[in-house]
Amino acid sequence: MRIVLVHPNYHSGGAEIAGNWPPAWVAYLAGHLKDAGFTDIHFIDAMTNDLSDEDLTARLKDLKPDVVGSTAITPSIYKAERVLEIAKEVVPDALRVLGGIHATFMYKQVLSEAPWVDVIVRGEGEEIFRELIRTVADGRWPDDRASIKGLAYIADDGKIVATQAAPTVKELDAINPDWTLLEWSKYIYVPLGVRVAIPNMARGCPFTCSFCSQWKFWRDYRVRDPKKVVDEIENLVDNHQVGFFILADEEPTINRKKFIQFCEELIARGLPDKVKWGINTRVTDIMRDKELLKFYRKAGLVHISLGTEAAAQLKLDRFNKETKVSENKEAIRLLREADIFVEAQFIVGLENETAETLEETYRMAWDWQPDLANWAMYTPWPFTPLFQELGDKVEIFDFEKYNFVTPIMKPEAMGRAELLDRVMNNYRRFYMQKALFHYPWRGTGFRRRYLLGCLKAFLKAGFERKFYDLGKANYWGPQSKKGVNFNFDRTRKIATAQMEDWTAIHDRKVALEKSRAKLKDDDTGIVMACGGGSREQMEESREPAE
């Protein structure tokens, strides 16, 4: 049986400015399938290769697959739906499968607008997709589809059906990703000019930031054996010449003990001389590990993106960040002293954004002096608590624009074009001063080369008008504000079936809260992290690293 996996051709002008990112989902799914005996697997990276519909049509005609699978985050959902629509036209007998975070939570929306999708895999894909493929191979599809956990599909009577949710993958170390499917020469990290990978150390997050959906998708927090992760990285370095990797985890430092073990294993194998790496993490973890930061740098950790999120405590509290503004500044200082490049992330563009709050984020960024700063437009994922809270204030349902660079929300005090212009003004001022007075003169060797590489990435994206999708929005500077057009497709609406589902979820939530209120005095003694992880998973090692 031939399986073809397709990464949809979606571009936004956001994270892509730093390079082409290898789709890790393909490696993890394919590896798990191959371990089960399904070896005829092919991958089409339509995004990296910028394939047109005609190109994709030709590839599918040539491969003649029995199953076509694709995935989507929210902004790439229409491209993924189009992939499977093309599959229906070209190989109509092939089973068309869609996975990913958007389809997981918005399956009724997807099946309403794209009925040619045969089945949706809801949640972590490895075990669900493998069971689905086994069912197809045994000739039991579609008769036995209702018995497979974690699916959604349109039944014969036209109704949308979701089977019982599948359990999360408990044995993450049993997944052996197949990285050979990727065209490694095309995945380059621009700042260093080396190949880049995105391996996975842990899944889930015990924190429940109101703008984020990762903790909902992965559900419980699980960490792999650090030695297994380093085995994977060593394979990427030795066999695929990877020179930089970013851990895909939301916050790999949560489990302090295992993160230390991970760093120790990298050092023991001499890998920091061959590969550098970066992570996303929380300010609180940096404060906690301030005595270990130089040790982390010794392990090859050179770049940390900090979720500082806001310059105002009110916003931090609204985002449920559980951090303080003063801690942000201190964490950045500690990282600079440890010679770790630090990127401060700010979320802007909520309905209460003003010219003054945007100016405040700029002043804070310059005062804190991170090496890099990023102002991301608030993107109200339709399956997060903050989206529900915003209610009617969300007026754009063109999910292709939910990409962190397009202002989905319209602030009450300014228009979207002015919001974009003020954000670009923050970028211009910050990086112009950095380029003139900091990057060329601060530090030597690797530090100077890395910072100049980051500047090169920004300048390249700016020259090509790809940064922040500026070319598509017709933004050329302050003088072009009146001509800015975000090209929203306002015909896009939330499907009736999805609205009904949300209403049912809301009603269940209210009932659960009432039930919990009655039982609030019943202490079972079981301590759980707020995202569902156990206290043991969060346990910190107090032993210093050697």
Coordinates of C-alpha atoms in Angstrom, one line a residue:
M1 CA 0.0 0.0 0.0
R2 CA 1.4 3.4 -1.0
I3 CA 1.1 6.3 1.3
V4 CA 1.8 9.9 0.3
L5 CA 2.2 12.6 2.9
V6 CA 1.9 16.3 1.7
H7 CA 2.9 19.4 3.5
P8 CA 0.6 22.2 2.2
N9 CA 2.1 25.2 0.4
Y10 CA 1.4 28.0 2.8
H11 CA 3.6 31.1 3.4
S12 CA 3.0 34.0 5.8
G13 CA 6.1 36.1 6.2
G14 CA 6.6 35.1 9.8
A15 CA 9.0 32.5 11.1
E16 CA 10.1 31.7 7.5
I17 CA 12.4 34.8 7.5
A18 CA 14.9 32.7 9.5
G19 CA 14.8 29.8 7.0
N20 CA 13.0 26.8 5.7
W21 CA 11.8 24.6 8.5
P22 CA 11.7 20.8 8.1
P23 CA 8.2 19.3 8.7
A24 CA 8.9 17.1 11.6
W25 CA 5.4 15.6 11.6
V26 CA 6.3 13.6 8.5
A27 CA 9.3 12.0 10.1
Y28 CA 7.4 11.0 13.3
L29 CA 4.3 9.6 11.4
A30 CA 6.4 7.8 8.8
G31 CA 8.7 6.3 11.3
H32 CA 5.9 4.8 13.3
L33 CA 4.3 3.4 10.2
K34 CA 7.5 1.8 9.0
D35 CA 8.0 0.1 12.3
A36 CA 4.5 -1.4 11.7
G37 CA 5.6 -2.7 8.3
F38 CA 4.3 0.0 6.0
T39 CA 7.3 1.0 4.0
D40 CA 6.0 2.4 0.8
I41 CA 5.8 6.0 2.0
H42 CA 6.5 9.2 0.0
F43 CA 6.7 12.8 1.0
I44 CA 5.9 15.9 -1.0
D45 CA 7.0 19.2 0.6
A46 CA 4.8 21.6 -1.4
M47 CA 5.7 24.5 1.0
T48 CA 9.5 24.4 0.8
N49 CA 9.4 23.6 -2.9
D50 CA 6.6 26.2 -3.5
L51 CA 4.6 23.7 -5.6
S52 CA 1.7 25.0 -7.6
D53 CA -1.6 23.0 -7.8
E54 CA -0.5 21.8 -11.3
D55 CA 2.9 20.6 -9.8
L56 CA 1.1 18.7 -7.1
T57 CA -1.4 17.2 -9.5
A58 CA 1.5 15.9 -11.6
R59 CA 3.3 14.4 -8.6
L60 CA 0.1 12.6 -7.4
K61 CA -0.6 11.3 -10.8
D62 CA 2.9 9.8 -11.0
L63 CA 2.8 8.3 -7.5
K64 CA -0.7 6.8 -7.7
P65 CA -1.1 6.6 -3.8
D66 CA -3.7 4.5 -2.0
V67 CA -3.7 7.1 0.9
V68 CA -3.0 10.8 0.8
G69 CA -2.4 12.5 4.1
S70 CA -1.9 16.2 5.0
T71 CA -1.8 18.4 8.1
A72 CA -2.6 21.9 9.0
I73 CA -2.3 24.6 11.6
T74 CA -5.0 27.1 11.5
P75 CA -3.6 29.5 8.8
S76 CA -2.7 26.6 6.4
I77 CA -6.1 24.8 6.7
Y78 CA -7.4 26.0 3.3
K79 CA -4.2 24.9 1.6
A80 CA -4.4 21.5 3.2
E81 CA -8.1 21.2 2.2
R82 CA -7.0 22.0 -1.4
V83 CA -4.3 19.3 -1.3
L84 CA -7.0 16.7 -0.6
E85 CA -9.4 18.2 -3.1
I86 CA -6.7 17.8 -5.7
A87 CA -6.2 14.2 -4.5
K88 CA -9.9 13.6 -5.1
E89 CA -9.6 14.9 -8.6
V90 CA -6.4 13.0 -9.5
V91 CA -6.6 9.8 -7.5
P92 CA -10.3 9.5 -6.5
D93 CA -9.9 6.0 -5.1
A94 CA -7.2 7.1 -2.6
L95 CA -8.3 7.6 1.0
R96 CA -7.9 11.3 1.9
V97 CA -6.8 12.0 5.5
L98 CA -6.3 15.3 7.3
G99 CA -4.6 15.8 10.7
G100 CA -3.2 18.6 12.8
I101 CA -4.3 21.0 15.5
H102 CA -6.9 22.9 13.5
A103 CA -8.7 19.9 12.2
T104 CA -8.6 18.3 15.7
F105 CA -10.6 21.0 17.3
M106 CA -12.5 22.3 14.2
Y107 CA -13.4 19.1 12.6
K108 CA -17.0 20.1 12.1
Q109 CA -15.9 23.3 10.5
V110 CA -13.5 21.4 8.2
L111 CA -15.9 18.7 7.2
S112 CA -18.6 21.3 6.5
E113 CA -16.5 23.4 4.2
A114 CA -14.4 20.5 2.7
P115 CA -16.6 17.4 2.5
W116 CA -14.1 15.7 0.2
V117 CA -11.9 15.1 3.3
D118 CA -12.6 11.4 4.0
V119 CA -11.4 11.3 7.6
I120 CA -9.8 13.5 10.2
V121 CA -7.2 12.3 12.7
R122 CA -7.9 14.1 16.0
G123 CA -5.0 14.6 18.3
E124 CA -1.5 13.0 18.3
G125 CA -1.3 11.3 15.0
E126 CA 1.2 8.4 15.3
E127 CA -0.9 5.7 16.9
I128 CA -4.3 6.8 15.5
F129 CA -2.9 7.1 11.9
R130 CA -1.2 3.7 12.2
E131 CA -4.4 2.0 13.3
L132 CA -6.3 3.7 10.5
I133 CA -3.7 2.5 7.9
R134 CA -3.9 -1.0 9.3
T135 CA -7.7 -1.0 8.9
V136 CA -7.3 0.1 5.3
A137 CA -4.7 -2.5 4.6
D138 CA -6.9 -5.2 6.0
G139 CA -9.8 -4.2 3.8
R140 CA -11.9 -3.1 6.9
W141 CA -12.3 0.5 5.8
P142 CA -14.8 2.1 6.0
D143 CA -16.8 -0.6 7.7
D144 CA -14.8 -0.6 10.9
R145 CA -14.0 3.2 11.1
A146 CA -16.4 3.7 14.0
S147 CA -14.3 1.4 16.2
I148 CA -11.1 3.5 15.7
K149 CA -10.6 6.1 18.5
G150 CA -9.6 9.6 17.5
L151 CA -11.3 10.0 14.2
A152 CA -14.0 12.3 12.7
Y153 CA -15.8 11.8 9.4
I154 CA -19.1 12.3 7.5
A155 CA -21.2 9.2 8.0
D156 CA -23.3 7.6 5.3
D157 CA -26.4 9.5 6.5
G158 CA -24.6 12.8 6.1
K159 CA -24.0 13.5 9.8
I160 CA -20.6 14.4 11.2
V161 CA -19.3 11.7 13.5
A162 CA -16.5 11.9 16.0
T163 CA -15.3 8.7 17.6
Q164 CA -14.1 8.5 21.2
A165 CA -10.9 10.4 21.8
A166 CA -7.8 8.3 21.7
P167 CA -5.4 8.3 24.6
T168 CA -2.2 10.2 24.3
V169 CA 1.0 8.4 23.3
K170 CA 2.4 7.2 26.5
E171 CA 5.6 5.6 25.1
L172 CA 7.2 8.5 23.2
D173 CA 10.5 6.7 23.1
A174 CA 8.8 3.9 21.0
I175 CA 8.5 6.3 18.1
N176 CA 11.5 6.2 15.8
P177 CA 11.2 9.1 13.4
D178 CA 12.3 8.5 9.8
W179 CA 14.2 11.7 8.8
T180 CA 15.4 10.2 5.5
L181 CA 12.2 11.3 3.8
L182 CA 13.2 15.0 4.0
E183 CA 15.2 16.9 1.4
W184 CA 17.8 18.1 3.9
S185 CA 19.7 20.4 1.5
K186 CA 16.7 22.6 1.4
Y187 CA 16.2 23.2 5.1
I188 CA 18.7 26.0 5.9
Y189 CA 18.8 28.2 9.0
V190 CA 19.7 31.6 7.5
P191 CA 21.5 33.2 10.5
L192 CA 24.2 30.5 10.4
G193 CA 23.8 29.1 6.9
V194 CA 23.5 25.5 8.2
R195 CA 20.9 22.8 8.0
V196 CA 18.2 22.9 10.6
A197 CA 16.0 20.3 12.4
I198 CA 13.2 20.5 14.8
P199 CA 13.3 17.3 17.0
N200 CA 10.9 16.7 19.9
M201 CA 11.9 16.2 23.5
A202 CA 8.6 16.5 25.4
R203 CA 4.9 16.9 24.5
G204 CA 2.4 19.0 26.3
C205 CA 2.6 21.9 28.6
P206 CA 1.4 22.2 32.3
F207 CA 0.6 25.9 31.8
T208 CA -2.7 27.2 30.4
C209 CA -1.9 30.5 28.7
S210 CA -5.2 31.8 27.5
F211 CA -3.9 32.5 24.0
C212 CA -2.3 29.1 23.4
S213 CA -3.7 25.8 22.3
Q214 CA -0.7 23.5 22.7
W215 CA -1.7 22.4 26.2
K216 CA -5.2 21.5 24.9
F217 CA -3.8 19.5 21.9
W218 CA -1.2 17.4 23.7
R219 CA -3.3 17.2 26.8
D220 CA -0.9 15.6 29.3
Y221 CA 2.7 16.5 29.8
R222 CA 5.3 13.8 28.9
V223 CA 9.1 13.8 28.6
R224 CA 11.2 11.5 26.5
D225 CA 14.4 9.8 27.8
P226 CA 17.1 12.4 27.3
K227 CA 19.5 9.8 25.9
K228 CA 17.0 8.8 23.3
V229 CA 16.6 12.4 22.2
V230 CA 20.4 12.9 21.9
D231 CA 20.5 9.6 19.9
E232 CA 18.1 11.3 17.5
I233 CA 20.1 14.5 17.4
E234 CA 23.3 12.6 16.8
N235 CA 21.7 10.9 13.9
L236 CA 20.6 14.2 12.4
V237 CA 24.1 15.6 12.8
D238 CA 26.1 12.6 11.5
N239 CA 23.8 11.4 8.8
H240 CA 22.0 14.6 7.6
Q241 CA 24.6 17.2 8.4
V242 CA 22.3 19.3 10.6
G243 CA 24.2 22.2 12.2
F244 CA 21.4 23.8 14.2
F245 CA 18.2 22.5 15.9
I246 CA 15.3 23.9 17.7
L247 CA 13.5 21.8 20.3
A248 CA 9.9 21.7 19.2
D249 CA 8.7 21.7 22.8
E250 CA 6.6 24.5 24.2
E251 CA 8.9 24.7 27.2
P252 CA 11.7 22.0 27.3
T253 CA 13.1 23.4 30.6
I254 CA 9.9 22.5 32.6
N255 CA 11.4 19.2 33.8
R256 CA 14.7 20.6 35.1
K257 CA 16.2 17.2 35.9
K258 CA 15.7 15.8 32.5
F259 CA 16.8 19.0 30.7
I260 CA 20.0 18.9 32.7
Q261 CA 20.5 15.2 31.7
F262 CA 19.9 16.2 28.1
C263 CA 22.6 18.9 28.3
E264 CA 25.0 16.5 30.0
E265 CA 24.5 13.9 27.3
L266 CA 25.2 16.4 24.5
I267 CA 28.4 17.4 26.2
A268 CA 29.5 13.8 26.8
R269 CA 29.2 13.0 23.1
G270 CA 31.0 16.2 22.0
L271 CA 28.0 17.4 20.1
P272 CA 28.2 21.1 21.1
D273 CA 31.3 21.3 18.8
K274 CA 29.1 20.1 15.9
V275 CA 25.7 21.6 16.4
K276 CA 24.1 24.6 18.1
W277 CA 20.6 24.9 19.2
G278 CA 17.7 27.0 20.5
I279 CA 14.5 26.7 22.6
N280 CA 11.4 28.6 23.6
T281 CA 10.9 28.8 27.4
R282 CA 9.4 30.8 30.2
V283 CA 11.0 33.7 32.1
T284 CA 10.4 31.8 35.4
D285 CA 12.6 28.9 34.3
I286 CA 15.4 31.3 33.5
M287 CA 15.1 32.8 36.9
R288 CA 15.0 29.3 38.5
D289 CA 18.1 28.1 36.6
K290 CA 20.3 31.3 36.7
E291 CA 23.2 29.3 38.2
L292 CA 23.0 26.8 35.3
L293 CA 22.8 29.1 32.3
K294 CA 26.5 28.9 31.5
F295 CA 26.3 25.2 31.7
Y296 CA 23.4 25.3 29.2
R297 CA 25.6 27.5 26.9
K298 CA 28.4 24.9 27.2
A299 CA 25.9 22.3 25.9
G300 CA 25.5 24.3 22.7
L301 CA 22.3 26.3 23.7
V302 CA 22.8 29.6 22.0
H303 CA 19.3 31.1 21.4
I304 CA 16.4 31.4 23.7
S305 CA 13.1 32.9 22.7
L306 CA 11.4 34.2 25.9
G307 CA 7.6 34.5 26.2
T308 CA 7.8 37.9 27.7
E309 CA 4.5 38.6 25.9
A310 CA 3.7 42.0 27.2
A311 CA 5.2 45.1 28.8
A312 CA 2.1 45.7 31.0
Q313 CA 1.3 43.5 34.0
L314 CA -2.4 43.7 33.1
K315 CA -1.8 41.9 29.8
L316 CA 0.4 39.3 31.4
D317 CA -2.4 38.5 33.9
R318 CA -4.9 38.4 31.1
F319 CA -2.8 35.9 29.2
N320 CA -2.5 33.8 32.4
K321 CA 1.3 34.0 32.0
E322 CA 2.0 33.7 35.8
T323 CA 5.0 36.0 35.4
K324 CA 5.9 39.6 36.4
V325 CA 7.3 42.4 34.1
S326 CA 10.3 42.9 36.4
E327 CA 11.2 39.3 36.0
N328 CA 11.3 39.7 32.2
K329 CA 14.1 42.3 32.4
E330 CA 16.1 40.3 34.9
A331 CA 15.8 37.1 32.8
I332 CA 17.1 38.9 29.7
R333 CA 20.1 40.2 31.7
L334 CA 21.0 36.8 33.0
L335 CA 20.9 35.3 29.5
R336 CA 23.1 38.0 28.1
E337 CA 25.6 37.4 30.9
A338 CA 25.7 33.7 30.0
D339 CA 26.4 34.6 26.3
I340 CA 23.0 33.1 25.2
F341 CA 21.2 35.1 22.5
V342 CA 17.8 36.2 23.8
E343 CA 14.7 37.0 21.8
A344 CA 11.9 38.8 23.5
Q345 CA 8.4 38.0 22.2
F346 CA 5.6 40.6 22.6
I347 CA 2.0 39.9 21.7
V348 CA 0.2 43.0 20.4
G349 CA -3.0 43.9 18.6
L350 CA -5.8 43.0 21.1
E351 CA -8.9 45.1 21.1
N352 CA -7.5 47.4 23.9
E353 CA -4.2 48.1 22.1
T354 CA -3.3 51.8 21.8
A355 CA -0.5 53.9 20.4
E356 CA 0.7 54.3 24.0
T357 CA 0.8 50.6 24.7
L358 CA 2.7 49.9 21.5
E359 CA 5.2 52.6 22.4
E360 CA 5.5 51.1 25.8
T361 CA 6.5 47.7 24.4
Y362 CA 9.2 49.5 22.3
R363 CA 10.6 51.3 25.3
M364 CA 10.6 48.2 27.3
A365 CA 12.3 46.2 24.6
W366 CA 15.0 48.8 24.3
D367 CA 15.4 49.1 28.0
W368 CA 15.7 45.3 28.5
Q369 CA 18.1 45.0 25.6
P370 CA 17.4 41.6 24.2
D371 CA 19.4 40.7 21.1
L372 CA 16.2 40.3 19.1
A373 CA 12.7 41.4 19.6
N374 CA 9.5 40.3 17.9
W375 CA 6.1 41.9 17.9
A376 CA 3.5 39.2 17.0
M377 CA -0.1 40.1 16.2
Y378 CA -2.5 38.5 18.6
T379 CA -4.1 35.6 16.8
P380 CA -7.3 34.3 18.4
W381 CA -7.1 30.6 17.8
P382 CA -10.7 29.5 17.5
F383 CA -10.2 26.8 20.1
T384 CA -8.6 28.8 22.9
P385 CA -10.2 30.4 26.0
L386 CA -9.3 33.9 25.0
F387 CA -11.2 33.5 21.7
Q388 CA -14.3 32.5 23.6
E389 CA -13.8 35.5 25.9
L390 CA -13.5 37.9 23.0
G391 CA -16.8 36.8 21.5
D392 CA -18.2 39.2 19.0
K393 CA -15.0 41.3 19.0
V394 CA -13.6 38.6 16.6
E395 CA -15.0 39.6 13.2
I396 CA -12.6 38.0 10.8
F397 CA -13.0 34.2 10.2
D398 CA -10.6 34.0 7.2
F399 CA -8.3 31.5 8.9
E400 CA -5.6 31.9 6.3
K401 CA -4.8 35.2 7.9
Y402 CA -4.5 33.8 11.4
N403 CA -0.7 33.8 11.1
F404 CA 0.7 36.2 13.8
V405 CA 1.5 38.8 11.2
T406 CA -1.9 39.9 10.1
P407 CA -4.0 42.0 12.6
I408 CA -7.1 39.9 13.0
M409 CA -8.4 42.0 15.9
K410 CA -9.2 45.6 15.3
P411 CA -8.2 47.7 18.3
E412 CA -10.9 50.1 19.5
A413 CA -8.4 53.1 19.4
M414 CA -7.0 52.6 15.9
G415 CA -7.5 50.9 12.6
R416 CA -5.6 47.8 11.5
A417 CA -3.4 49.7 9.0
E418 CA -2.3 52.0 11.8
L419 CA -1.6 49.1 14.1
L420 CA 0.6 47.5 11.4
D421 CA 2.4 50.8 10.8
R422 CA 3.1 51.3 14.5
V423 CA 4.4 47.7 14.9
M424 CA 6.7 48.3 11.8
N425 CA 7.9 51.5 13.4
N426 CA 8.9 49.5 16.5
Y427 CA 10.8 47.1 14.3
R428 CA 12.5 49.9 12.3
R429 CA 13.7 51.7 15.4
F430 CA 14.8 48.6 17.3
Y431 CA 16.8 47.0 14.5
M432 CA 18.2 50.1 13.0
Q433 CA 19.8 51.0 16.3
K434 CA 20.9 47.4 16.8
A435 CA 22.4 47.3 13.2
L436 CA 24.3 50.6 13.6
F437 CA 25.5 50.4 17.2
H438 CA 25.3 46.9 18.5
Y439 CA 25.6 43.9 16.1
P440 CA 28.8 44.9 14.3
W441 CA 30.6 46.0 17.4
R442 CA 29.3 43.8 20.3
G443 CA 31.4 40.7 20.8
T444 CA 33.6 38.7 18.5
G445 CA 33.6 35.3 16.8
F446 CA 30.4 33.3 17.0
R447 CA 28.4 36.0 18.8
R448 CA 29.1 38.6 16.1
R449 CA 28.6 36.1 13.3
Y450 CA 25.2 35.0 14.7
L451 CA 23.9 38.5 15.2
L452 CA 25.0 39.6 11.8
G453 CA 23.3 36.5 10.4
C454 CA 20.1 37.4 12.1
L455 CA 20.3 40.9 10.7
K456 CA 20.9 39.4 7.2
A457 CA 17.7 37.3 7.6
F458 CA 15.7 40.4 8.5
L459 CA 17.1 42.5 5.6
K460 CA 16.6 39.7 3.1
A461 CA 13.0 39.3 4.1
G462 CA 12.4 43.1 4.1
F463 CA 14.0 43.5 0.7
E464 CA 11.8 40.7 -0.8
R465 CA 8.7 42.3 0.9
K466 CA 8.1 38.9 2.6
F467 CA 8.5 40.1 6.2
Y468 CA 5.1 40.4 7.8
D469 CA 3.5 39.7 4.4
L470 CA 4.1 43.4 3.7
G471 CA 4.1 43.0 -0.1
K472 CA 0.7 41.2 -0.1
A473 CA -0.7 43.9 2.2
N474 CA 0.7 46.7 0.0
Y475 CA 2.6 48.3 2.9
W476 CA 5.7 50.3 1.9
G477 CA 6.1 52.5 4.9
P478 CA 4.2 55.2 6.9
Q479 CA 3.2 57.0 3.7
S480 CA 1.3 53.9 2.4
K481 CA -1.0 53.4 5.4
K482 CA -4.1 54.5 3.4
G483 CA -3.4 51.9 0.7
V484 CA -3.0 48.9 3.0
N485 CA -5.3 46.0 2.2
F486 CA -5.2 42.8 4.2
N487 CA -7.4 41.1 1.6
F488 CA -9.7 39.4 4.2
D489 CA -12.2 37.0 2.7
R490 CA -15.2 38.1 4.7
T491 CA -17.4 35.5 3.2
R492 CA -15.7 33.0 5.5
K493 CA -17.9 32.2 8.4
I494 CA -18.1 29.7 11.3
A495 CA -20.1 26.7 10.1
T496 CA -23.4 26.0 11.8
A497 CA -22.2 22.6 12.9
Q498 CA -19.2 24.1 14.6
M499 CA -21.3 26.7 16.4
E500 CA -23.6 24.1 17.7
D501 CA -20.6 22.1 19.0
W502 CA -19.2 25.2 20.7
T503 CA -22.5 25.8 22.4
A504 CA -22.6 22.2 23.7
I505 CA -19.0 22.5 24.9
H506 CA -19.9 25.8 26.7
D507 CA -22.9 24.1 28.4
R508 CA -20.8 21.2 29.5
K509 CA -18.2 23.6 30.9
V510 CA -20.8 25.4 33.0
A511 CA -22.1 22.2 34.3
L512 CA -18.6 21.0 35.2
E513 CA -17.9 24.2 37.0
K514 CA -21.0 23.8 39.1
S515 CA -20.1 20.3 39.9
R516 CA -16.6 21.3 41.0
A517 CA -18.0 24.0 43.2
K518 CA -19.9 21.4 45.1
L519 CA -16.9 19.2 45.5
K520 CA -14.3 21.9 46.2
D521 CA -13.9 20.8 49.8
D522 CA -13.2 17.2 48.7
D523 CA -9.4 17.0 48.7
T524 CA -8.2 13.7 47.1
G525 CA -4.6 14.5 47.8
I526 CA -3.5 14.1 44.2
V527 CA -1.5 17.1 43.0
M528 CA -1.7 17.8 39.3
A529 CA -0.1 20.5 37.2
C530 CA -2.6 22.9 35.7
G531 CA -2.2 21.3 32.2
G532 CA -2.7 17.8 33.5
G533 CA 0.8 16.6 34.2
S534 CA 1.7 14.9 37.4
R535 CA 3.9 16.5 40.1
E536 CA 6.5 13.9 39.4
Q537 CA 6.8 15.1 35.8
M538 CA 7.5 18.6 37.1
E539 CA 10.0 17.5 39.7
E540 CA 13.1 19.7 39.8
S541 CA 16.6 18.3 40.5
R542 CA 18.3 20.3 43.1
E543 CA 21.7 18.7 42.3
P544 CA 24.1 21.1 40.4
A545 CA 25.3 19.9 37.1
E546 CA 28.9 18.9 36.9

